[in-house]
Amino acid sequence: MRLSHIAFRNVREHMSRSTLMLLVIAVTVAIVSVLYLVTHSAERDLADKVDAYGANIVVAPQTKDLPLSYGGVTLGDLTYDVQPLRNDDLAKIRSIPNKRNINRVAPVLIEPVDVGGTRLLAAGVDWEQELALKRWWKIAGETPKGESDLLAGSRAARQLGLKPGDPVIFSGGTFRVAGILQPTGTQEDDLLFISLPTAQSVWGRSGELSLIEVSAFCSTCPIEDINAQIAVAIPNARVSALLKAVEGRRLLIDQFRLFSAVLSGLMILVGCLIVFSSTLAGVRDRRGEIGIFRAIGYRRWHIFSIILTENLALAVAGSLLGVAIAAPIAGPLARVVAGVSQVSLPGISNLGLAVAASVGVVLMASLYPAWQASRLSPTLAMREV
Amino acid sequence: MAIVRVDEVSRHYGEGDARVVALDRVSLDIERGDYTAIMGPSGSGKTTLLSILGSMNPPTDGRLLVDDIDVYALSQERQADLRREYIGFVFQQLELIPYLSALENVMLPLAILKESGKRERALDALCRVGLDERKARRLPSELSGGEQGRVAIARAVVNNPPIVLADEPVGSLDQTTGRQILTLLRELADGGHAVIMVTHNPESTAEVDRVIQIRDGRITCDERPEICTLPEEEGEALPVGGVAG
Ligand SMILES: Nc1ncnc2c1ncn2[C@@H]1O[C@H](COP(=O)(O)OP(=O)(O)OP(=O)(O)O)[C@@H](O)[C@H]1O
Ligand SMILES: [Mg+2]
């Protein structure tokens, strides 16, 4: 028999008090976990949507003259003397202070080309970044990935009579139509997309870029901050934020997060108070018993550890129960409250964190009662009845 | 050399007008193998003396030497260690822990030790007071009063302490079972323990070697039971170490 044995027996003996503490711990852990899961899922969902909405920041050269429009964003007129963006600028964007909030950085180089007498715009893109950014693109044929692959906008393809597998010759290069982009209703329908390194070499514009599309997601800072940071990193560029529905939703999630944090804090505080007062009441009820332990030679530390062990056991059991309650509730609640379809369930590490945190908090709340217990006098065992 | 030496011990409670002198310059020696009863009217200081002997109630004045160790000069934690090593308690009302089995109650003093064979030692102690393994598994509420008394005694001696203190051990028991418990205490003394018992009842002193009478915090008689267990009114007239009889 060890001290923990006495602690466990006592927990069982005082069932009503133990059950109260267990439920308080479980409910607190459950509510805090649910709020966390819903907030976290909403944030994840938003991050996914940011990808789905495409770029929310466009970096373009400073215009000095006649504007050329692309995707609603004004570009420098290509015939004028403009300081172009360069490949190096991509790394600069990736290294701003809020770099962790940058999702995609997609460079584009645009050049007018002549295909068998038809004048069109061609765009050199980084296939991987571009396709990740434009997730709504539907491609008939193969997904382009090679250096000589070409992706034709729907109208451009019709104009030139292209179908997948056809060769296309322009700017002194020969390309193979990998796929045809289904109509998007934007200027993209008129473009011929080729790989960026190939574009830069056939057009003799090594290292140059016309614009950079960026998708950023920042749940804790406004998109304007990221804009400003990019503007500092690339001083010769013009950085514009595209306001999206995402922004309004971000505000909503921010408010929900604040609400969750306040509610969680209050729940934890109330839970602590209940653990504190019922442990203290338990110690008062057991004065005689603790006096006996002291009289038969238990040191103060032994009494202290018996009380802490009891609450430790309740904290572990309570938080596991709380997580078990939270797991099935979080999903439906996230759907109803936050309209989130995909709920990220906690992993083992989050479970461990929840248990560790509640054990820590419960132990903190038990320190004073346990200390009081350890100071009880052994003469209590000899009280007259 | 005496296992217990009480040297000019006084104990006051409270201050000023509320001051109570529970013990007034009490001195006594107790040897191993002594079976001693402390007697006296209510409020005379018996429990106070016993708790001072039990190294859990520091006296206002004087010293307690246990095995030549000045107990109250030790730190609180060392006093706890000394209680564990030297003293076994049989409390008034027995004070078994209701949610632990008889065996677990007996193992309580061993629970803080890091050694093996605790269970065997506890079973052995129970066996010596006449309780078998079947009874050992029961809760105190499932045992008779006499059996509970035996469990309390087994708990007091499981550590084999040289001193056993008992505060009114038979106060709550009927006559027959009370007598069995007193006989068990006698056997402990015969086995070399110094047994000190507080009692109200002169009949409880039948088997003791020595009676210490206290009154208003002073020892009024310290002799063989035939001499000291006179009715209290008459005991008043007796000098310390009385010569009557
Ligand atoms: N903790 C205390 N605080 C104040 N006074 C106390 C305390 N304990 C005992 N006393 C007083 O000291 C005196 C002796 O008390 P003690 O309990 O030692 O007597 P007792 O002989 O054991 O009495 P009883 O036979 O009723 O158990 C009494 O007057 C009592 O009121
Ligand atoms: Mg008393």
mmCIF file with all atom_site columns, C-alpha atoms and ligand atoms in Angstrom, chain A residues 384, chain B residues 11 13-14 18 20-23 40-49 57 92 167-168 198 200 214, ligand 1:
data_model
loop_
_atom_site.group_PDB
_atom_site.id
_atom_site.type_symbol
_atom_site.label_atom_id
_atom_site.label_alt_id
_atom_site.label_comp_id
_atom_site.label_asym_id
_atom_site.label_entity_id
_atom_site.label_seq_id
_atom_site.pdbx_PDB_ins_code
_atom_site.Cartn_x
_atom_site.Cartn_y
_atom_site.Cartn_z
_atom_site.occupancy
_atom_site.B_iso_or_equiv
_atom_site.pdbx_formal_charge
_atom_site.auth_seq_id
_atom_site.auth_comp_id
_atom_site.auth_asym_id
_atom_site.auth_atom_id
_atom_site.pdbx_PDB_model_num
ATOM   1  C CA  . GLU A 1 384 ? -12.633 14.522 22.739 1.00 0.00 ? 384 GLU A CA  1
ATOM   2  C CA  . ARG B 2 11  ? 1.529   22.987 29.660 1.00 0.00 ? 11  ARG B CA  1
ATOM   3  C CA  . TYR B 2 13  ? -3.436  26.839 27.210 1.00 0.00 ? 13  TYR B CA  1
ATOM   4  C CA  . GLY B 2 14  ? -4.573  30.368 26.354 1.00 0.00 ? 14  GLY B CA  1
ATOM   5  C CA  . ALA B 2 18  ? -8.358  32.599 29.796 1.00 0.00 ? 18  ALA B CA  1
ATOM   6  C CA  . VAL B 2 20  ? -5.519  27.268 31.847 1.00 0.00 ? 20  VAL B CA  1
ATOM   7  C CA  . VAL B 2 21  ? -2.712  25.329 33.500 1.00 0.00 ? 21  VAL B CA  1
ATOM   8  C CA  . ALA B 2 22  ? -3.343  21.837 32.114 1.00 0.00 ? 22  ALA B CA  1
ATOM   9  C CA  . LEU B 2 23  ? -0.072  20.398 33.468 1.00 0.00 ? 23  LEU B CA  1
ATOM   10 C CA  . GLY B 2 40  ? -7.834  11.408 37.148 1.00 0.00 ? 40  GLY B CA  1
ATOM   11 C CA  . PRO B 2 41  ? -11.040 13.393 36.990 1.00 0.00 ? 41  PRO B CA  1
ATOM   12 C CA  . SER B 2 42  ? -12.248 15.075 33.848 1.00 0.00 ? 42  SER B CA  1
ATOM   13 C CA  . GLY B 2 43  ? -10.170 18.096 32.898 1.00 0.00 ? 43  GLY B CA  1
ATOM   14 C CA  . SER B 2 44  ? -7.242  17.039 35.078 1.00 0.00 ? 44  SER B CA  1
ATOM   15 C CA  . GLY B 2 45  ? -4.778  16.954 32.188 1.00 0.00 ? 45  GLY B CA  1
ATOM   16 C CA  . LYS B 2 46  ? -4.653  13.266 31.182 1.00 0.00 ? 46  LYS B CA  1
ATOM   17 C CA  . THR B 2 47  ? -5.057  13.796 27.457 1.00 0.00 ? 47  THR B CA  1
ATOM   18 C CA  . THR B 2 48  ? -2.641  16.700 27.568 1.00 0.00 ? 48  THR B CA  1
ATOM   19 C CA  . LEU B 2 49  ? -0.018  14.490 29.222 1.00 0.00 ? 49  LEU B CA  1
ATOM   20 C CA  . ASN B 2 57  ? 1.892   18.718 21.754 1.00 0.00 ? 57  ASN B CA  1
ATOM   21 C CA  . GLN B 2 92  ? -10.151 7.093  21.948 1.00 0.00 ? 92  GLN B CA  1
ATOM   22 C CA  . ASP B 2 167 ? -6.420  7.147  25.269 1.00 0.00 ? 167 ASP B CA  1
ATOM   23 C CA  . GLU B 2 168 ? -9.506  5.558  26.880 1.00 0.00 ? 168 GLU B CA  1
ATOM   24 C CA  . VAL B 2 198 ? -5.496  6.846  29.992 1.00 0.00 ? 198 VAL B CA  1
ATOM   25 C CA  . HIS B 2 200 ? -11.482 6.827  33.922 1.00 0.00 ? 200 HIS B CA  1
ATOM   26 C CA  . ILE B 2 214 ? -3.351  13.432 38.209 1.00 0.00 ? 214 ILE B CA  1
HETATM 27 N N1  . LIG C 3 .   ? -6.539  22.940 23.116 1.00 0.00 ? 1   LIG C N1  1
HETATM 28 C C1  . LIG C 3 .   ? -6.901  23.439 24.319 1.00 0.00 ? 1   LIG C C1  1
HETATM 29 N N2  . LIG C 3 .   ? -7.121  24.762 24.463 1.00 0.00 ? 1   LIG C N2  1
HETATM 30 C C2  . LIG C 3 .   ? -7.470  25.274 25.649 1.00 0.00 ? 1   LIG C C2  1
HETATM 31 N N3  . LIG C 3 .   ? -7.628  24.540 26.739 1.00 0.00 ? 1   LIG C N3  1
HETATM 32 C C3  . LIG C 3 .   ? -7.433  23.214 26.658 1.00 0.00 ? 1   LIG C C3  1
HETATM 33 C C4  . LIG C 3 .   ? -7.061  22.589 25.437 1.00 0.00 ? 1   LIG C C4  1
HETATM 34 N N4  . LIG C 3 .   ? -6.929  21.257 25.651 1.00 0.00 ? 1   LIG C N4  1
HETATM 35 C C5  . LIG C 3 .   ? -7.208  21.076 26.971 1.00 0.00 ? 1   LIG C C5  1
HETATM 36 N N5  . LIG C 3 .   ? -7.515  22.240 27.550 1.00 0.00 ? 1   LIG C N5  1
HETATM 37 C C6  . LIG C 3 .   ? -7.823  22.408 28.978 1.00 0.00 ? 1   LIG C C6  1
HETATM 38 O O1  . LIG C 3 .   ? -6.767  21.837 29.720 1.00 0.00 ? 1   LIG C O1  1
HETATM 39 C C7  . LIG C 3 .   ? -7.300  21.098 30.819 1.00 0.00 ? 1   LIG C C7  1
HETATM 40 C C8  . LIG C 3 .   ? -6.876  19.652 30.733 1.00 0.00 ? 1   LIG C C8  1
HETATM 41 O O2  . LIG C 3 .   ? -7.475  19.062 29.588 1.00 0.00 ? 1   LIG C O2  1
HETATM 42 P P1  . LIG C 3 .   ? -7.309  17.533 29.167 1.00 0.00 ? 1   LIG C P1  1
HETATM 43 O O3  . LIG C 3 .   ? -8.000  17.341 27.903 1.00 0.00 ? 1   LIG C O3  1
HETATM 44 O O4  . LIG C 3 .   ? -5.863  17.202 29.224 1.00 0.00 ? 1   LIG C O4  1
HETATM 45 O O5  . LIG C 3 .   ? -8.090  16.816 30.348 1.00 0.00 ? 1   LIG C O5  1
HETATM 46 P P2  . LIG C 3 .   ? -8.476  15.273 30.512 1.00 0.00 ? 1   LIG C P2  1
HETATM 47 O O6  . LIG C 3 .   ? -7.915  14.871 31.806 1.00 0.00 ? 1   LIG C O6  1
HETATM 48 O O7  . LIG C 3 .   ? -8.085  14.523 29.315 1.00 0.00 ? 1   LIG C O7  1
HETATM 49 O O8  . LIG C 3 .   ? -10.056 15.366 30.610 1.00 0.00 ? 1   LIG C O8  1
HETATM 50 P P3  . LIG C 3 .   ? -11.131 14.262 30.153 1.00 0.00 ? 1   LIG C P3  1
HETATM 51 O O9  . LIG C 3 .   ? -11.110 13.219 31.219 1.00 0.00 ? 1   LIG C O9  1
HETATM 52 O O10 . LIG C 3 .   ? -12.404 15.015 30.184 1.00 0.00 ? 1   LIG C O10 1
HETATM 53 O O11 . LIG C 3 .   ? -10.743 13.781 28.834 1.00 0.00 ? 1   LIG C O11 1
HETATM 54 C C9  . LIG C 3 .   ? -8.804  21.285 30.769 1.00 0.00 ? 1   LIG C C9  1
HETATM 55 O O12 . LIG C 3 .   ? -9.147  22.343 31.647 1.00 0.00 ? 1   LIG C O12 1
HETATM 56 C C10 . LIG C 3 .   ? -9.083  21.680 29.359 1.00 0.00 ? 1   LIG C C10 1
HETATM 57 O O13 . LIG C 3 .   ? -10.203 22.534 29.286 1.00 0.00 ? 1   LIG C O13 1
#
